[in-house]
């Protein structure tokens, strides 16, 4: 399969917005692969003591996972549960800046479509989540970053099956119009 023909869907957004659930759902619906969020594995034993080097390591891990799973994509689609843009958002927030290797790669790597998960879901505590009071701030940051990339995206709202249906409708709409 020609990897250049594969459409890459990125499911992104603030913490506790259903990204993993939506990404897995879409991969199942389109019978393809879901690239998991590398940071979930990496951060398990860090006890929230992140360093800039940790963020760079997560950047490399996310890119490696995507490269490794791309050949397994089916039906010309790859669903990504987050992207390296997440690393930029966290680097800027935690350290005030993002390493050039990350920002350069963000400009280079393209996704065909982004689903930005809305903050209308209730917060669910998780040992790897940090900022329940800053969801509006991070939603604004995500919009700003996606707009700066000139990214094609939709904001996905709703709870339960409604959110899943809205994500599926957004993908079907974009594909049917091209």
JSON list of C-alpha atoms in Angstrom, two decimals:
[
{"chain": "A", "resi": 1, "resn": "UNK", "atom": "CA", "xyz": [0.00, 0.00, 0.00]},
{"chain": "A", "resi": 2, "resn": "UNK", "atom": "CA", "xyz": [1.23, 3.48, -0.87]},
{"chain": "A", "resi": 3, "resn": "UNK", "atom": "CA", "xyz": [1.56, 5.36, 2.43]},
{"chain": "A", "resi": 4, "resn": "UNK", "atom": "CA", "xyz": [1.06, 8.67, 0.59]},
{"chain": "A", "resi": 5, "resn": "UNK", "atom": "CA", "xyz": [-2.53, 7.68, -0.18]},
{"chain": "A", "resi": 6, "resn": "UNK", "atom": "CA", "xyz": [-3.42, 7.10, 3.45]},
{"chain": "A", "resi": 7, "resn": "UNK", "atom": "CA", "xyz": [-5.58, 9.79, 5.00]},
{"chain": "A", "resi": 8, "resn": "UNK", "atom": "CA", "xyz": [-4.43, 10.66, 8.50]},
{"chain": "A", "resi": 9, "resn": "UNK", "atom": "CA", "xyz": [-7.07, 11.63, 11.04]},
{"chain": "A", "resi": 10, "resn": "UNK", "atom": "CA", "xyz": [-5.85, 13.25, 14.26]},
{"chain": "A", "resi": 11, "resn": "UNK", "atom": "CA", "xyz": [-8.04, 13.20, 17.36]},
{"chain": "A", "resi": 12, "resn": "UNK", "atom": "CA", "xyz": [-6.80, 16.00, 19.61]},
{"chain": "A", "resi": 13, "resn": "UNK", "atom": "CA", "xyz": [-7.81, 18.31, 22.43]},
{"chain": "A", "resi": 14, "resn": "UNK", "atom": "CA", "xyz": [-7.51, 19.13, 26.12]},
{"chain": "A", "resi": 15, "resn": "UNK", "atom": "CA", "xyz": [-7.32, 16.50, 28.83]},
{"chain": "A", "resi": 16, "resn": "UNK", "atom": "CA", "xyz": [-10.36, 14.34, 29.63]},
{"chain": "A", "resi": 17, "resn": "UNK", "atom": "CA", "xyz": [-12.28, 15.03, 26.44]},
{"chain": "A", "resi": 18, "resn": "UNK", "atom": "CA", "xyz": [-12.69, 11.51, 25.12]},
{"chain": "A", "resi": 19, "resn": "UNK", "atom": "CA", "xyz": [-9.86, 11.48, 22.58]},
{"chain": "A", "resi": 20, "resn": "UNK", "atom": "CA", "xyz": [-8.87, 7.85, 23.10]},
{"chain": "A", "resi": 21, "resn": "UNK", "atom": "CA", "xyz": [-12.47, 6.65, 23.07]},
{"chain": "A", "resi": 22, "resn": "UNK", "atom": "CA", "xyz": [-13.23, 8.51, 19.84]},
{"chain": "A", "resi": 23, "resn": "UNK", "atom": "CA", "xyz": [-9.99, 7.47, 18.15]},
{"chain": "A", "resi": 24, "resn": "UNK", "atom": "CA", "xyz": [-10.56, 3.78, 18.92]},
{"chain": "A", "resi": 25, "resn": "UNK", "atom": "CA", "xyz": [-14.20, 4.05, 17.83]},
{"chain": "A", "resi": 26, "resn": "UNK", "atom": "CA", "xyz": [-13.27, 5.60, 14.49]},
{"chain": "A", "resi": 27, "resn": "UNK", "atom": "CA", "xyz": [-10.53, 3.04, 13.86]},
{"chain": "A", "resi": 28, "resn": "UNK", "atom": "CA", "xyz": [-13.08, 0.28, 14.51]},
{"chain": "A", "resi": 29, "resn": "UNK", "atom": "CA", "xyz": [-15.70, 1.92, 12.28]},
{"chain": "A", "resi": 30, "resn": "UNK", "atom": "CA", "xyz": [-13.25, 2.25, 9.39]},
{"chain": "A", "resi": 31, "resn": "UNK", "atom": "CA", "xyz": [-11.56, -1.09, 10.07]},
{"chain": "A", "resi": 32, "resn": "UNK", "atom": "CA", "xyz": [-8.12, 0.44, 10.44]},
{"chain": "A", "resi": 33, "resn": "UNK", "atom": "CA", "xyz": [-5.38, 1.09, 12.98]},
{"chain": "A", "resi": 34, "resn": "UNK", "atom": "CA", "xyz": [-5.44, 3.54, 15.86]},
{"chain": "A", "resi": 35, "resn": "UNK", "atom": "CA", "xyz": [-2.08, 5.01, 16.84]},
{"chain": "A", "resi": 36, "resn": "UNK", "atom": "CA", "xyz": [-2.20, 5.23, 20.65]},
{"chain": "A", "resi": 37, "resn": "UNK", "atom": "CA", "xyz": [-0.93, 8.15, 22.71]},
{"chain": "A", "resi": 38, "resn": "UNK", "atom": "CA", "xyz": [2.70, 7.33, 23.48]},
{"chain": "A", "resi": 39, "resn": "UNK", "atom": "CA", "xyz": [2.76, 9.71, 26.48]},
{"chain": "A", "resi": 40, "resn": "UNK", "atom": "CA", "xyz": [0.34, 7.44, 28.37]},
{"chain": "A", "resi": 41, "resn": "UNK", "atom": "CA", "xyz": [2.97, 4.71, 28.43]},
{"chain": "A", "resi": 42, "resn": "UNK", "atom": "CA", "xyz": [5.92, 7.02, 28.95]},
{"chain": "A", "resi": 43, "resn": "UNK", "atom": "CA", "xyz": [4.47, 9.00, 31.87]},
{"chain": "A", "resi": 44, "resn": "UNK", "atom": "CA", "xyz": [3.23, 6.08, 33.96]},
{"chain": "A", "resi": 45, "resn": "UNK", "atom": "CA", "xyz": [6.22, 6.14, 36.32]},
{"chain": "A", "resi": 46, "resn": "UNK", "atom": "CA", "xyz": [7.20, 9.81, 36.20]},
{"chain": "A", "resi": 47, "resn": "UNK", "atom": "CA", "xyz": [4.94, 10.93, 39.08]},
{"chain": "A", "resi": 48, "resn": "UNK", "atom": "CA", "xyz": [4.24, 14.21, 37.25]},
{"chain": "A", "resi": 49, "resn": "UNK", "atom": "CA", "xyz": [7.88, 15.27, 37.47]},
{"chain": "A", "resi": 50, "resn": "UNK", "atom": "CA", "xyz": [8.20, 16.08, 33.76]},
{"chain": "A", "resi": 51, "resn": "UNK", "atom": "CA", "xyz": [11.32, 17.56, 32.23]},
{"chain": "A", "resi": 52, "resn": "UNK", "atom": "CA", "xyz": [11.85, 19.11, 28.84]},
{"chain": "A", "resi": 53, "resn": "UNK", "atom": "CA", "xyz": [13.82, 15.99, 27.91]},
{"chain": "A", "resi": 54, "resn": "UNK", "atom": "CA", "xyz": [10.77, 13.89, 28.80]},
{"chain": "A", "resi": 55, "resn": "UNK", "atom": "CA", "xyz": [8.70, 15.95, 26.35]},
{"chain": "A", "resi": 56, "resn": "UNK", "atom": "CA", "xyz": [11.32, 15.46, 23.63]},
{"chain": "A", "resi": 57, "resn": "UNK", "atom": "CA", "xyz": [11.33, 11.73, 24.37]},
{"chain": "A", "resi": 58, "resn": "UNK", "atom": "CA", "xyz": [7.53, 11.67, 24.06]},
{"chain": "A", "resi": 59, "resn": "UNK", "atom": "CA", "xyz": [7.82, 13.49, 20.75]},
{"chain": "A", "resi": 60, "resn": "UNK", "atom": "CA", "xyz": [10.20, 10.81, 19.43]},
{"chain": "A", "resi": 61, "resn": "UNK", "atom": "CA", "xyz": [8.02, 8.03, 20.82]},
{"chain": "A", "resi": 62, "resn": "UNK", "atom": "CA", "xyz": [4.83, 9.39, 19.22]},
{"chain": "A", "resi": 63, "resn": "UNK", "atom": "CA", "xyz": [6.54, 9.79, 15.83]},
{"chain": "A", "resi": 64, "resn": "UNK", "atom": "CA", "xyz": [8.00, 6.26, 16.07]},
{"chain": "A", "resi": 65, "resn": "UNK", "atom": "CA", "xyz": [4.61, 4.75, 16.92]},
{"chain": "A", "resi": 66, "resn": "UNK", "atom": "CA", "xyz": [2.97, 6.50, 13.99]},
{"chain": "A", "resi": 67, "resn": "UNK", "atom": "CA", "xyz": [5.73, 5.39, 11.59]},
{"chain": "A", "resi": 68, "resn": "UNK", "atom": "CA", "xyz": [5.52, 1.81, 12.88]},
{"chain": "A", "resi": 69, "resn": "UNK", "atom": "CA", "xyz": [1.74, 1.58, 12.55]},
{"chain": "A", "resi": 70, "resn": "UNK", "atom": "CA", "xyz": [1.33, 3.42, 9.24]},
{"chain": "A", "resi": 71, "resn": "UNK", "atom": "CA", "xyz": [2.01, 0.29, 7.14]},
{"chain": "A", "resi": 72, "resn": "UNK", "atom": "CA", "xyz": [-0.77, -1.51, 9.03]},
{"chain": "A", "resi": 73, "resn": "UNK", "atom": "CA", "xyz": [-3.41, 1.08, 8.09]},
{"chain": "A", "resi": 74, "resn": "UNK", "atom": "CA", "xyz": [-6.41, -0.30, 6.24]},
{"chain": "A", "resi": 75, "resn": "UNK", "atom": "CA", "xyz": [-8.93, 1.35, 3.93]},
{"chain": "A", "resi": 76, "resn": "UNK", "atom": "CA", "xyz": [-6.52, 4.22, 3.24]},
{"chain": "A", "resi": 77, "resn": "UNK", "atom": "CA", "xyz": [-6.97, 5.66, 6.73]},
{"chain": "A", "resi": 78, "resn": "UNK", "atom": "CA", "xyz": [-4.90, 5.99, 9.89]},
{"chain": "A", "resi": 79, "resn": "UNK", "atom": "CA", "xyz": [-6.47, 7.32, 13.09]},
{"chain": "A", "resi": 80, "resn": "UNK", "atom": "CA", "xyz": [-4.12, 9.01, 15.55]},
{"chain": "A", "resi": 81, "resn": "UNK", "atom": "CA", "xyz": [-5.00, 9.40, 19.21]},
{"chain": "A", "resi": 82, "resn": "UNK", "atom": "CA", "xyz": [-3.13, 12.71, 19.49]},
{"chain": "A", "resi": 83, "resn": "UNK", "atom": "CA", "xyz": [-0.13, 14.09, 17.56]},
{"chain": "A", "resi": 84, "resn": "UNK", "atom": "CA", "xyz": [3.20, 15.71, 18.32]},
{"chain": "A", "resi": 85, "resn": "UNK", "atom": "CA", "xyz": [1.36, 19.04, 18.50]},
{"chain": "A", "resi": 86, "resn": "UNK", "atom": "CA", "xyz": [0.46, 17.93, 22.02]},
{"chain": "A", "resi": 87, "resn": "UNK", "atom": "CA", "xyz": [4.17, 18.00, 22.88]},
{"chain": "A", "resi": 88, "resn": "UNK", "atom": "CA", "xyz": [4.39, 21.62, 21.73]},
{"chain": "A", "resi": 89, "resn": "UNK", "atom": "CA", "xyz": [1.38, 22.62, 23.79]},
{"chain": "A", "resi": 90, "resn": "UNK", "atom": "CA", "xyz": [2.81, 20.99, 26.93]},
{"chain": "A", "resi": 91, "resn": "UNK", "atom": "CA", "xyz": [6.35, 22.32, 26.32]},
{"chain": "A", "resi": 92, "resn": "UNK", "atom": "CA", "xyz": [5.04, 25.86, 25.90]},
{"chain": "A", "resi": 93, "resn": "UNK", "atom": "CA", "xyz": [2.85, 25.54, 28.99]},
{"chain": "A", "resi": 94, "resn": "UNK", "atom": "CA", "xyz": [5.35, 23.82, 31.31]},
{"chain": "A", "resi": 95, "resn": "UNK", "atom": "CA", "xyz": [8.65, 25.24, 30.08]},
{"chain": "A", "resi": 96, "resn": "UNK", "atom": "CA", "xyz": [7.77, 28.40, 28.12]},
{"chain": "A", "resi": 97, "resn": "UNK", "atom": "CA", "xyz": [9.21, 27.15, 24.84]},
{"chain": "A", "resi": 98, "resn": "UNK", "atom": "CA", "xyz": [9.37, 24.15, 22.51]},
{"chain": "A", "resi": 99, "resn": "UNK", "atom": "CA", "xyz": [12.56, 22.67, 21.03]},
{"chain": "A", "resi": 100, "resn": "UNK", "atom": "CA", "xyz": [13.10, 23.52, 17.37]},
{"chain": "A", "resi": 101, "resn": "UNK", "atom": "CA", "xyz": [13.20, 19.87, 16.30]},
{"chain": "A", "resi": 102, "resn": "UNK", "atom": "CA", "xyz": [9.59, 19.54, 17.51]},
{"chain": "A", "resi": 103, "resn": "UNK", "atom": "CA", "xyz": [8.31, 22.75, 15.92]},
{"chain": "A", "resi": 104, "resn": "UNK", "atom": "CA", "xyz": [10.06, 21.97, 12.63]},
{"chain": "A", "resi": 105, "resn": "UNK", "atom": "CA", "xyz": [8.48, 18.50, 12.52]},
{"chain": "A", "resi": 106, "resn": "UNK", "atom": "CA", "xyz": [5.03, 19.91, 13.32]},
{"chain": "A", "resi": 107, "resn": "UNK", "atom": "CA", "xyz": [5.32, 22.13, 10.24]},
{"chain": "A", "resi": 108, "resn": "UNK", "atom": "CA", "xyz": [6.50, 19.19, 8.12]},
{"chain": "A", "resi": 109, "resn": "UNK", "atom": "CA", "xyz": [4.10, 16.42, 9.17]},
{"chain": "A", "resi": 110, "resn": "UNK", "atom": "CA", "xyz": [0.62, 16.81, 7.76]},
{"chain": "A", "resi": 111, "resn": "UNK", "atom": "CA", "xyz": [-2.69, 15.37, 8.87]},
{"chain": "A", "resi": 112, "resn": "UNK", "atom": "CA", "xyz": [-5.64, 15.40, 6.53]},
{"chain": "A", "resi": 113, "resn": "UNK", "atom": "CA", "xyz": [-8.19, 16.22, 9.18]},
{"chain": "A", "resi": 114, "resn": "UNK", "atom": "CA", "xyz": [-8.33, 16.97, 12.89]},
{"chain": "A", "resi": 115, "resn": "UNK", "atom": "CA", "xyz": [-11.14, 16.29, 15.30]},
{"chain": "A", "resi": 116, "resn": "UNK", "atom": "CA", "xyz": [-10.80, 18.71, 18.22]},
{"chain": "A", "resi": 117, "resn": "UNK", "atom": "CA", "xyz": [-12.62, 17.28, 21.20]},
{"chain": "A", "resi": 118, "resn": "UNK", "atom": "CA", "xyz": [-14.74, 19.82, 23.06]},
{"chain": "A", "resi": 119, "resn": "UNK", "atom": "CA", "xyz": [-14.55, 20.30, 26.83]},
{"chain": "A", "resi": 120, "resn": "UNK", "atom": "CA", "xyz": [-18.26, 19.52, 27.35]},
{"chain": "A", "resi": 121, "resn": "UNK", "atom": "CA", "xyz": [-17.53, 16.15, 28.97]},
{"chain": "A", "resi": 122, "resn": "UNK", "atom": "CA", "xyz": [-17.20, 16.03, 32.75]},
{"chain": "A", "resi": 123, "resn": "UNK", "atom": "CA", "xyz": [-13.64, 15.83, 34.05]},
{"chain": "A", "resi": 124, "resn": "UNK", "atom": "CA", "xyz": [-12.53, 12.30, 34.93]},
{"chain": "A", "resi": 125, "resn": "UNK", "atom": "CA", "xyz": [-9.63, 11.99, 37.35]},
{"chain": "A", "resi": 126, "resn": "UNK", "atom": "CA", "xyz": [-6.68, 10.06, 36.03]},
{"chain": "A", "resi": 127, "resn": "UNK", "atom": "CA", "xyz": [-3.16, 9.86, 37.50]},
{"chain": "A", "resi": 128, "resn": "UNK", "atom": "CA", "xyz": [-1.79, 11.27, 34.22]},
{"chain": "A", "resi": 129, "resn": "UNK", "atom": "CA", "xyz": [-4.08, 14.31, 34.05]},
{"chain": "A", "resi": 130, "resn": "UNK", "atom": "CA", "xyz": [-2.96, 17.61, 35.53]},
{"chain": "A", "resi": 131, "resn": "UNK", "atom": "CA", "xyz": [-5.12, 20.69, 34.92]},
{"chain": "A", "resi": 132, "resn": "UNK", "atom": "CA", "xyz": [-8.87, 20.27, 35.48]},
{"chain": "A", "resi": 133, "resn": "UNK", "atom": "CA", "xyz": [-9.36, 24.00, 36.08]},
{"chain": "A", "resi": 134, "resn": "UNK", "atom": "CA", "xyz": [-7.61, 25.01, 32.85]},
{"chain": "A", "resi": 135, "resn": "UNK", "atom": "CA", "xyz": [-9.69, 23.20, 30.25]},
{"chain": "A", "resi": 136, "resn": "UNK", "atom": "CA", "xyz": [-11.01, 26.43, 28.69]},
{"chain": "A", "resi": 137, "resn": "UNK", "atom": "CA", "xyz": [-7.47, 27.75, 28.45]},
{"chain": "A", "resi": 138, "resn": "UNK", "atom": "CA", "xyz": [-6.23, 24.59, 26.74]},
{"chain": "A", "resi": 139, "resn": "UNK", "atom": "CA", "xyz": [-9.22, 24.54, 24.37]},
{"chain": "A", "resi": 140, "resn": "UNK", "atom": "CA", "xyz": [-8.30, 28.07, 23.27]},
{"chain": "A", "resi": 141, "resn": "UNK", "atom": "CA", "xyz": [-4.65, 27.00, 22.86]},
{"chain": "A", "resi": 142, "resn": "UNK", "atom": "CA", "xyz": [-5.66, 24.04, 20.68]},
{"chain": "A", "resi": 143, "resn": "UNK", "atom": "CA", "xyz": [-7.79, 26.27, 18.44]},
{"chain": "A", "resi": 144, "resn": "UNK", "atom": "CA", "xyz": [-4.95, 28.78, 18.13]},
{"chain": "A", "resi": 145, "resn": "UNK", "atom": "CA", "xyz": [-2.40, 26.07, 17.27]},
{"chain": "A", "resi": 146, "resn": "UNK", "atom": "CA", "xyz": [-4.66, 24.38, 14.70]},
{"chain": "A", "resi": 147, "resn": "UNK", "atom": "CA", "xyz": [-5.51, 27.74, 13.13]},
{"chain": "A", "resi": 148, "resn": "UNK", "atom": "CA", "xyz": [-1.78, 28.61, 12.96]},
{"chain": "A", "resi": 149, "resn": "UNK", "atom": "CA", "xyz": [-1.20, 25.38, 11.02]},
{"chain": "A", "resi": 150, "resn": "UNK", "atom": "CA", "xyz": [-4.07, 26.15, 8.68]},
{"chain": "A", "resi": 151, "resn": "UNK", "atom": "CA", "xyz": [-5.44, 22.77, 9.73]},
{"chain": "A", "resi": 152, "resn": "UNK", "atom": "CA", "xyz": [-8.77, 21.43, 8.60]},
{"chain": "A", "resi": 153, "resn": "UNK", "atom": "CA", "xyz": [-10.70, 20.57, 11.75]},
{"chain": "A", "resi": 154, "resn": "UNK", "atom": "CA", "xyz": [-14.07, 20.27, 13.41]},
{"chain": "A", "resi": 155, "resn": "UNK", "atom": "CA", "xyz": [-14.91, 20.62, 17.07]},
{"chain": "A", "resi": 156, "resn": "UNK", "atom": "CA", "xyz": [-16.64, 17.49, 18.32]},
{"chain": "A", "resi": 157, "resn": "UNK", "atom": "CA", "xyz": [-19.16, 17.90, 21.14]},
{"chain": "A", "resi": 158, "resn": "UNK", "atom": "CA", "xyz": [-21.75, 15.71, 22.78]},
{"chain": "A", "resi": 159, "resn": "UNK", "atom": "CA", "xyz": [-21.73, 13.01, 25.39]},
{"chain": "A", "resi": 160, "resn": "UNK", "atom": "CA", "xyz": [-21.78, 9.24, 25.07]},
{"chain": "A", "resi": 161, "resn": "UNK", "atom": "CA", "xyz": [-22.98, 7.90, 21.74]},
{"chain": "A", "resi": 162, "resn": "UNK", "atom": "CA", "xyz": [-23.75, 11.42, 20.54]},
{"chain": "A", "resi": 163, "resn": "UNK", "atom": "CA", "xyz": [-20.03, 12.31, 20.64]},
{"chain": "A", "resi": 164, "resn": "UNK", "atom": "CA", "xyz": [-19.13, 9.14, 18.77]},
{"chain": "A", "resi": 165, "resn": "UNK", "atom": "CA", "xyz": [-21.85, 9.76, 16.18]},
{"chain": "A", "resi": 166, "resn": "UNK", "atom": "CA", "xyz": [-20.71, 13.38, 15.75]},
{"chain": "A", "resi": 167, "resn": "UNK", "atom": "CA", "xyz": [-17.12, 12.26, 15.15]},
{"chain": "A", "resi": 168, "resn": "UNK", "atom": "CA", "xyz": [-18.23, 9.68, 12.60]},
{"chain": "A", "resi": 169, "resn": "UNK", "atom": "CA", "xyz": [-20.46, 12.23, 10.86]},
{"chain": "A", "resi": 170, "resn": "UNK", "atom": "CA", "xyz": [-17.58, 14.72, 10.68]},
{"chain": "A", "resi": 171, "resn": "UNK", "atom": "CA", "xyz": [-15.30, 12.15, 9.02]},
{"chain": "A", "resi": 172, "resn": "UNK", "atom": "CA", "xyz": [-18.01, 11.01, 6.60]},
{"chain": "A", "resi": 173, "resn": "UNK", "atom": "CA", "xyz": [-18.84, 14.63, 5.72]},
{"chain": "A", "resi": 174, "resn": "UNK", "atom": "CA", "xyz": [-15.27, 15.55, 4.89]},
{"chain": "A", "resi": 175, "resn": "UNK", "atom": "CA", "xyz": [-14.76, 12.43, 2.80]},
{"chain": "A", "resi": 176, "resn": "UNK", "atom": "CA", "xyz": [-18.04, 12.78, 0.94]},
{"chain": "A", "resi": 177, "resn": "UNK", "atom": "CA", "xyz": [-17.24, 16.38, -0.03]},
{"chain": "A", "resi": 178, "resn": "UNK", "atom": "CA", "xyz": [-13.83, 15.54, -1.53]}
]
